[in-house]
Short mmCIF file of C-alpha atoms and ligand atoms in Angstrom, two decimals:
data_model
loop_
_atom_site.label_atom_id
_atom_site.label_comp_id
_atom_site.label_asym_id
_atom_site.label_seq_id
_atom_site.Cartn_x
_atom_site.Cartn_y
_atom_site.Cartn_z
CA MET W 1 120.28 68.22 -6.72
CA GLU W 2 117.21 66.59 -8.20
CA LEU W 3 115.01 63.87 -6.83
CA THR W 4 115.63 60.70 -8.80
CA THR W 5 115.07 56.96 -8.68
CA ILE W 6 117.60 54.33 -9.77
CA VAL W 7 116.49 50.88 -10.91
CA LEU W 8 118.88 47.95 -10.57
CA GLN W 9 118.14 44.47 -11.91
CA THR W 10 119.90 41.12 -12.24
CA PRO W 11 119.26 38.21 -14.63
CA LYS W 12 118.33 36.18 -11.52
CA GLY W 13 115.14 38.21 -11.13
CA LEU W 14 116.19 40.55 -8.33
CA ARG W 15 115.05 44.13 -8.91
CA ALA W 16 115.52 47.15 -6.67
CA GLU W 17 114.32 50.74 -6.86
CA ILE W 18 116.30 53.21 -4.81
CA THR W 19 115.67 56.94 -4.55
CA ASN W 20 118.35 59.47 -3.67
CA TYR W 21 115.95 60.96 -1.13
CA GLY W 22 117.48 59.53 2.04
CA ALA W 23 119.26 56.89 -0.12
CA THR W 24 116.02 54.97 0.38
CA LEU W 25 115.19 51.45 -0.78
CA MET W 26 111.71 51.97 -2.25
CA ARG W 27 111.03 48.58 -3.78
CA LEU W 28 112.70 45.18 -3.79
CA GLN W 29 111.28 42.48 -6.04
CA VAL W 30 112.26 38.85 -5.64
CA LEU W 31 111.15 35.68 -7.45
CA ASP W 32 109.06 33.34 -5.28
CA LYS W 33 108.93 29.54 -5.51
CA HIS W 34 106.23 29.78 -8.23
CA GLY W 35 108.30 32.18 -10.36
CA ASN W 36 106.20 35.23 -9.49
CA LEU W 37 107.79 38.56 -8.56
CA VAL W 38 107.04 39.58 -4.97
CA ASP W 39 107.76 43.08 -3.67
CA VAL W 40 109.25 42.25 -0.27
CA VAL W 41 109.67 45.76 1.16
CA ALA W 42 106.98 48.25 2.08
CA GLY W 43 107.27 51.67 0.49
CA LEU W 44 105.43 54.65 -0.89
CA PRO W 45 104.20 54.73 -4.52
CA GLU W 46 106.62 57.38 -5.77
CA ALA W 47 109.89 59.01 -4.74
CA LYS W 48 108.23 62.40 -4.24
CA ASP W 49 105.87 60.89 -1.66
CA TYR W 50 108.79 60.56 0.77
CA GLU W 51 109.08 64.36 0.78
CA SER W 52 105.53 64.88 2.02
CA PRO W 53 105.41 66.53 5.47
CA LEU W 54 102.58 64.23 6.54
CA TYR W 55 104.67 61.14 5.79
CA GLN W 56 107.71 62.61 7.53
CA LYS W 57 105.71 63.36 10.67
CA GLN W 58 105.02 59.64 11.03
CA GLN W 59 108.76 58.96 11.57
CA PHE W 60 108.62 55.53 9.96
CA TYR W 61 111.89 55.81 7.99
CA LEU W 62 110.55 53.40 5.33
CA GLY W 63 113.60 51.85 3.64
CA ALA W 64 115.72 54.89 4.51
CA THR W 65 119.38 55.25 5.33
CA VAL W 66 119.27 56.19 8.99
CA GLY W 67 121.94 58.23 10.81
CA ARG W 68 124.01 59.96 12.07
CA TYR W 69 123.02 57.71 14.92
CA ALA W 70 120.53 54.88 14.33
CA GLY W 71 118.50 54.14 17.44
CA ARG W 72 118.44 56.17 20.61
CA ILE W 73 121.01 58.31 22.38
CA SER W 74 120.15 59.29 25.97
CA HIS W 75 121.33 62.13 28.24
CA GLY W 76 120.63 64.72 25.53
CA GLY W 77 124.09 64.12 24.13
CA PHE W 78 127.39 62.44 24.91
CA GLU W 79 130.88 63.12 26.09
CA LEU W 80 133.74 62.65 23.68
CA GLU W 81 137.36 63.25 24.61
CA GLY W 82 136.41 65.46 27.56
CA THR W 83 133.79 67.61 25.77
CA PHE W 84 130.03 67.18 26.19
CA PHE W 85 128.19 67.52 22.89
CA GLU W 86 124.54 68.37 23.30
CA ILE W 87 122.50 66.97 20.43
CA THR W 88 118.91 67.74 19.43
CA HIS W 89 116.61 65.68 21.63
CA LYS W 90 113.16 65.28 23.12
CA ASP W 91 113.13 64.78 26.86
CA GLY W 92 116.79 63.83 26.75
CA VAL W 93 116.46 61.21 24.00
CA GLN W 94 117.37 61.49 20.34
CA LEU W 95 116.08 58.97 17.78
CA HIS W 96 117.79 58.15 14.48
CA GLY W 97 120.08 61.19 14.38
CA GLY W 98 117.30 63.65 15.16
CA VAL W 99 114.68 65.35 13.03
CA SER W 100 115.96 66.17 9.53
CA SER W 101 118.88 63.86 9.42
CA LEU W 102 120.49 61.76 6.68
CA ASP W 103 117.16 60.07 5.87
CA LYS W 104 115.72 63.42 4.75
CA GLN W 105 118.64 64.65 2.63
CA LEU W 106 118.80 64.52 -1.13
CA TRP W 107 121.92 62.45 -1.72
CA LYS W 108 124.18 62.91 -4.74
CA VAL W 109 124.28 60.06 -7.26
CA ASP W 110 128.03 59.54 -7.68
CA SER W 111 127.88 56.60 -10.08
CA VAL W 112 125.62 53.95 -11.53
CA ALA W 113 127.03 50.70 -12.93
CA ASP W 114 125.16 48.21 -15.14
CA GLY W 115 126.33 44.76 -16.02
CA SER W 116 126.13 41.55 -14.09
CA SER W 117 126.44 43.26 -10.67
CA PRO W 118 124.56 46.53 -11.12
CA SER W 119 125.11 49.15 -8.44
CA VAL W 120 124.53 52.74 -7.43
CA LEU W 121 126.75 54.86 -5.22
CA PHE W 122 125.20 57.79 -3.33
CA SER W 123 127.02 60.34 -1.20
CA THR W 124 126.09 63.14 1.12
CA THR W 125 127.65 65.38 3.74
CA SER W 126 126.57 66.34 7.21
CA GLU W 127 128.23 69.48 8.50
CA ALA W 128 129.84 69.80 11.92
CA GLY W 129 127.10 70.80 14.33
CA HIS W 130 124.29 69.14 12.33
CA ASN W 131 121.80 68.20 15.07
CA GLY W 132 124.65 68.76 17.51
CA PHE W 133 127.12 66.16 16.23
CA PRO W 134 130.76 67.18 15.83
CA GLY W 135 132.82 66.63 12.69
CA ASN W 136 132.16 67.33 9.05
CA LEU W 137 131.01 63.93 7.86
CA LYS W 138 131.20 62.52 4.34
CA VAL W 139 128.93 59.49 3.90
CA PHE W 140 128.61 56.99 1.05
CA ALA W 141 125.80 54.48 0.54
CA LYS W 142 126.32 51.78 -2.08
CA TYR W 143 123.52 49.48 -3.18
CA GLU W 144 124.68 46.54 -5.27
CA LEU W 145 122.84 43.51 -6.67
CA ILE W 146 124.83 40.32 -7.06
CA ASP W 147 122.70 37.47 -8.44
CA THR W 148 120.06 37.17 -5.71
CA GLU W 149 121.82 39.35 -3.13
CA LEU W 150 121.23 42.98 -2.24
CA ARG W 151 124.42 44.31 -0.67
CA ILE W 152 124.34 47.66 1.09
CA THR W 153 127.64 49.21 2.13
CA TYR W 154 127.84 52.37 4.18
CA THR W 155 131.20 54.10 4.51
CA ALA W 156 132.05 57.43 6.11
CA THR W 157 134.91 59.70 7.13
CA THR W 158 135.10 62.70 9.44
CA ASP W 159 137.45 65.66 10.00
CA ALA W 160 136.98 65.66 13.81
CA PRO W 161 136.21 62.90 16.33
CA THR W 162 132.51 62.01 16.31
CA VAL W 163 130.13 59.10 16.88
CA LEU W 164 128.40 57.32 14.03
CA ASN W 165 125.90 54.49 13.61
CA LEU W 166 124.17 54.00 10.26
CA THR W 167 121.64 51.43 9.17
CA ASN W 168 119.04 50.66 6.54
CA HIS W 169 115.45 50.79 7.74
CA ALA W 170 113.62 48.55 5.21
CA TYR W 171 110.33 46.96 6.32
CA PHE W 172 110.20 43.38 5.01
CA ASN W 173 107.25 41.12 4.33
CA LEU W 174 108.20 38.07 2.24
CA ASN W 175 104.62 37.68 1.00
CA GLY W 176 104.36 41.32 -0.09
CA LYS W 177 101.05 41.48 1.78
CA GLY W 178 99.23 40.34 4.89
CA SER W 179 101.23 40.04 8.08
CA VAL W 180 104.67 38.82 9.10
CA GLU W 181 102.99 36.77 11.80
CA GLY W 182 103.47 33.24 10.49
CA HIS W 183 106.85 34.04 8.92
CA GLN W 184 109.71 32.07 10.47
CA LEU W 185 112.74 33.83 11.92
CA GLN W 186 116.13 32.77 13.19
CA VAL W 187 118.54 35.24 14.82
CA LYS W 188 121.94 34.10 16.08
CA ALA W 189 121.67 36.14 19.25
CA PRO W 190 121.93 34.55 22.70
CA HIS W 191 121.30 37.98 24.29
CA ILE W 192 119.19 41.06 23.82
CA LEU W 193 119.86 44.50 25.23
CA GLU W 194 117.41 45.30 28.01
CA VAL W 195 115.71 48.63 27.29
CA ASP W 196 113.81 51.01 29.57
CA GLU W 197 110.37 52.54 28.93
CA ARG W 198 111.98 55.11 26.61
CA LEU W 199 113.52 52.20 24.62
CA VAL W 200 117.02 53.25 25.76
CA PRO W 201 119.33 50.34 26.67
CA THR W 202 119.84 50.00 30.43
CA GLY W 203 123.30 48.54 29.85
CA ARG W 204 122.21 45.05 30.86
CA LEU W 205 122.43 42.10 28.48
CA VAL W 206 119.63 39.58 29.01
CA ALA W 207 119.90 35.93 27.96
CA VAL W 208 117.10 35.04 25.54
CA VAL W 209 116.68 31.43 26.68
CA GLU W 210 113.18 30.88 28.08
CA THR W 211 112.03 34.34 26.97
CA PRO W 212 109.89 35.30 23.95
CA TYR W 213 113.11 36.67 22.40
CA ASP W 214 114.66 33.28 21.79
CA TYR W 215 114.99 33.05 18.01
CA GLN W 216 118.17 31.01 18.09
CA LYS W 217 116.33 28.29 16.20
CA MET W 218 113.83 28.91 13.38
CA THR W 219 110.69 30.14 15.15
CA HIS W 220 107.25 31.15 13.89
CA LEU W 221 106.56 34.82 14.54
CA THR W 222 103.47 35.31 16.64
CA PHE W 223 102.72 38.39 18.70
CA ASP W 224 99.56 37.22 20.49
CA GLY W 225 99.10 39.55 23.41
CA HIS W 226 102.44 41.25 22.70
CA TYR W 227 103.19 44.62 21.25
CA GLY W 228 105.59 42.99 18.85
CA LEU W 229 109.33 43.54 18.74
CA ASP W 230 111.33 46.73 19.18
CA THR W 231 114.47 45.15 20.52
CA PRO W 232 118.24 45.22 19.98
CA PHE W 233 119.64 41.69 19.56
CA VAL W 234 123.33 41.14 20.26
CA LEU W 235 124.77 39.18 17.33
CA THR W 236 127.26 36.36 17.68
CA GLY W 237 128.28 33.58 15.38
CA PRO W 238 129.03 33.43 11.71
CA SER W 239 126.83 34.85 8.98
CA PRO W 240 124.05 34.62 8.12
CA GLN W 241 123.23 36.14 11.48
CA ALA W 242 119.52 36.05 10.71
CA THR W 243 117.18 34.17 8.38
CA LEU W 244 113.59 35.06 7.57
CA PHE W 245 111.35 32.57 5.74
CA SER W 246 107.79 32.49 4.49
CA GLU W 247 106.19 29.17 3.66
CA ALA W 248 103.56 30.81 1.43
CA THR W 249 106.01 32.19 -1.13
CA GLY W 250 108.91 29.91 -0.17
CA ILE W 251 111.14 32.99 -0.02
CA VAL W 252 114.15 32.71 2.26
CA MET W 253 116.06 35.88 3.19
CA GLU W 254 119.44 35.56 4.87
CA VAL W 255 120.88 38.62 6.57
CA ARG W 256 124.68 38.95 6.71
CA THR W 257 126.47 41.82 8.38
CA ASN W 258 129.69 42.98 10.03
CA GLN W 259 127.69 44.84 12.69
CA PRO W 260 127.43 43.80 16.38
CA ALA W 261 123.66 44.23 16.75
CA MET W 262 120.38 43.87 14.92
CA VAL W 263 117.36 45.86 16.04
CA LEU W 264 114.18 43.97 15.22
CA PHE W 265 111.13 46.18 14.88
CA THR W 266 107.58 45.03 14.06
CA PRO W 267 105.05 47.90 13.99
CA GLN W 268 101.45 46.89 14.60
CA ASP W 269 100.29 48.78 11.51
CA PHE W 270 101.33 51.47 9.05
CA GLY W 271 99.15 54.13 10.68
CA ILE W 272 98.02 56.79 8.23
CA MET W 273 100.88 56.14 5.81
CA GLN W 274 99.77 55.47 2.26
CA VAL W 275 102.12 52.58 1.55
CA ARG W 276 101.67 50.76 -1.75
CA ASP W 277 98.90 48.14 -1.70
CA LYS W 278 97.97 49.25 1.80
CA ALA W 279 94.62 47.45 1.81
CA GLY W 280 96.42 44.12 1.49
CA PHE W 281 98.33 44.50 4.76
CA LYS W 282 97.15 43.19 8.13
CA ARG W 283 98.24 43.65 11.77
CA PHE W 284 102.04 43.40 12.09
CA PRO W 285 102.52 44.08 8.38
CA ALA W 286 106.34 44.00 8.29
CA ILE W 287 109.61 43.52 10.12
CA CYS W 288 112.74 45.68 10.12
CA LEU W 289 116.07 43.92 10.64
CA GLU W 290 118.36 46.86 11.31
CA CYS W 291 122.04 45.90 11.34
CA GLN W 292 123.94 48.42 13.41
CA ASN W 293 125.98 49.19 16.51
CA PHE W 294 124.33 49.19 19.95
CA PRO W 295 121.89 52.03 20.57
CA ASP W 296 123.23 54.59 23.10
CA ALA W 297 126.82 53.31 22.78
CA PRO W 298 128.10 56.93 23.03
CA ASN W 299 126.92 56.94 26.68
CA GLN W 300 127.73 53.34 27.60
CA PRO W 301 131.49 52.68 27.63
CA GLN W 302 131.03 48.90 27.95
CA PHE W 303 129.24 48.82 24.54
CA PRO W 304 131.24 48.53 21.29
CA SER W 305 132.69 51.94 20.49
CA ALA W 306 130.81 54.13 18.01
CA VAL W 307 133.62 56.68 17.79
CA LEU W 308 134.93 57.62 14.37
CA ARG W 309 138.16 59.60 14.19
CA PRO W 310 139.81 61.52 11.36
CA GLY W 311 141.87 59.20 9.21
CA ALA W 312 139.68 56.17 9.99
CA LYS W 313 136.93 54.81 7.77
CA TYR W 314 133.52 53.71 9.05
CA MET W 315 132.26 50.63 7.21
CA ASN W 316 128.92 48.91 7.67
CA GLU W 317 128.13 45.97 5.38
CA ILE W 318 124.61 44.56 5.18
CA SER W 319 123.53 41.81 2.79
CA PHE W 320 120.09 40.43 2.16
CA VAL W 321 120.45 37.15 0.24
CA PHE W 322 117.37 35.55 -1.31
CA SER W 323 116.54 32.00 -2.29
CA THR W 324 113.43 29.79 -2.32
CA LYS W 325 112.57 26.43 -0.85
C1 GAL O 1 113.02 51.73 14.97
C2 GAL O 1 112.92 52.03 16.42
C3 GAL O 1 111.45 52.16 16.76
C4 GAL O 1 110.78 53.20 15.89
C5 GAL O 1 111.11 52.94 14.43
C6 GAL O 1 110.67 54.03 13.51
O1 GAL O 1 114.35 51.59 14.58
O2 GAL O 1 113.53 51.02 17.18
O3 GAL O 1 111.29 52.47 18.14
O4 GAL O 1 111.21 54.46 16.27
O5 GAL O 1 112.47 52.79 14.24
O6 GAL O 1 109.30 54.20 13.51
#
């Protein structure tokens, strides 16, 4: 399989570049209120840059398809139907499916469609035992542009019971530069999942009212004296479950999903990563809105089940819909 990049474009000015390395969203260009194209996701200059060991060591997952299990699994594994499956872990915790997971595979390009709703379909496999997970898994990632919408659909099947939680890990900044501090955010989430110092959910849901996590109404992002967000929000209510807006460009991004949670993550900086136009970024350069199941659901029976069985189809739908105001 060769490293390649697919470009999708609509007459409404939406343009995406996606590489088959990790089925990764490299670039997403959107028209702002002045008619200028703004690249709203952070990424590396070229597809081959994602293969560099130095980049991979940073564990940033820029725009990548993350799995087999997005977020953290505790206890060094999980029990499924009476068997304990030990997975690769560090001090009992695995992040994003473990080192060398779906985000670092070269996916197959199954099909590319042009026309009014251009799309690309990638697929990959993860063998039984990969990082400790049971089941031979077949995974598909479809990226589709419909007018001003980027729709990502993840589907998967397995030949033995397993757990699965995929997401897309794009880092958004609706100005294409500077900071996301000053952006406005709404998330229809009356609760967050409390996490411990390892960022593993404790099992407790915490009401957001009168906490800094209350984004139920449009709220300016400011992280004065905070470390920023690295928090699972429990979604309720109809889509769009989240809306991000920047006054400067007038770009509005609605997030629609069928998933029960959204992990919001705002790194303080990009570290040593050579992202495009790096000099233009400031503290809190971007925000990830990761639509997914609850982290550590395999160990927490009261969380929505992450079990996938043979004969069933996993389906995760994530839409980012753009407009200006
Ligand atoms: C997020 C996670 C963060 C961090 C990041 C990747 O999904 O919640 O803790 O690991 O991915 O750098």
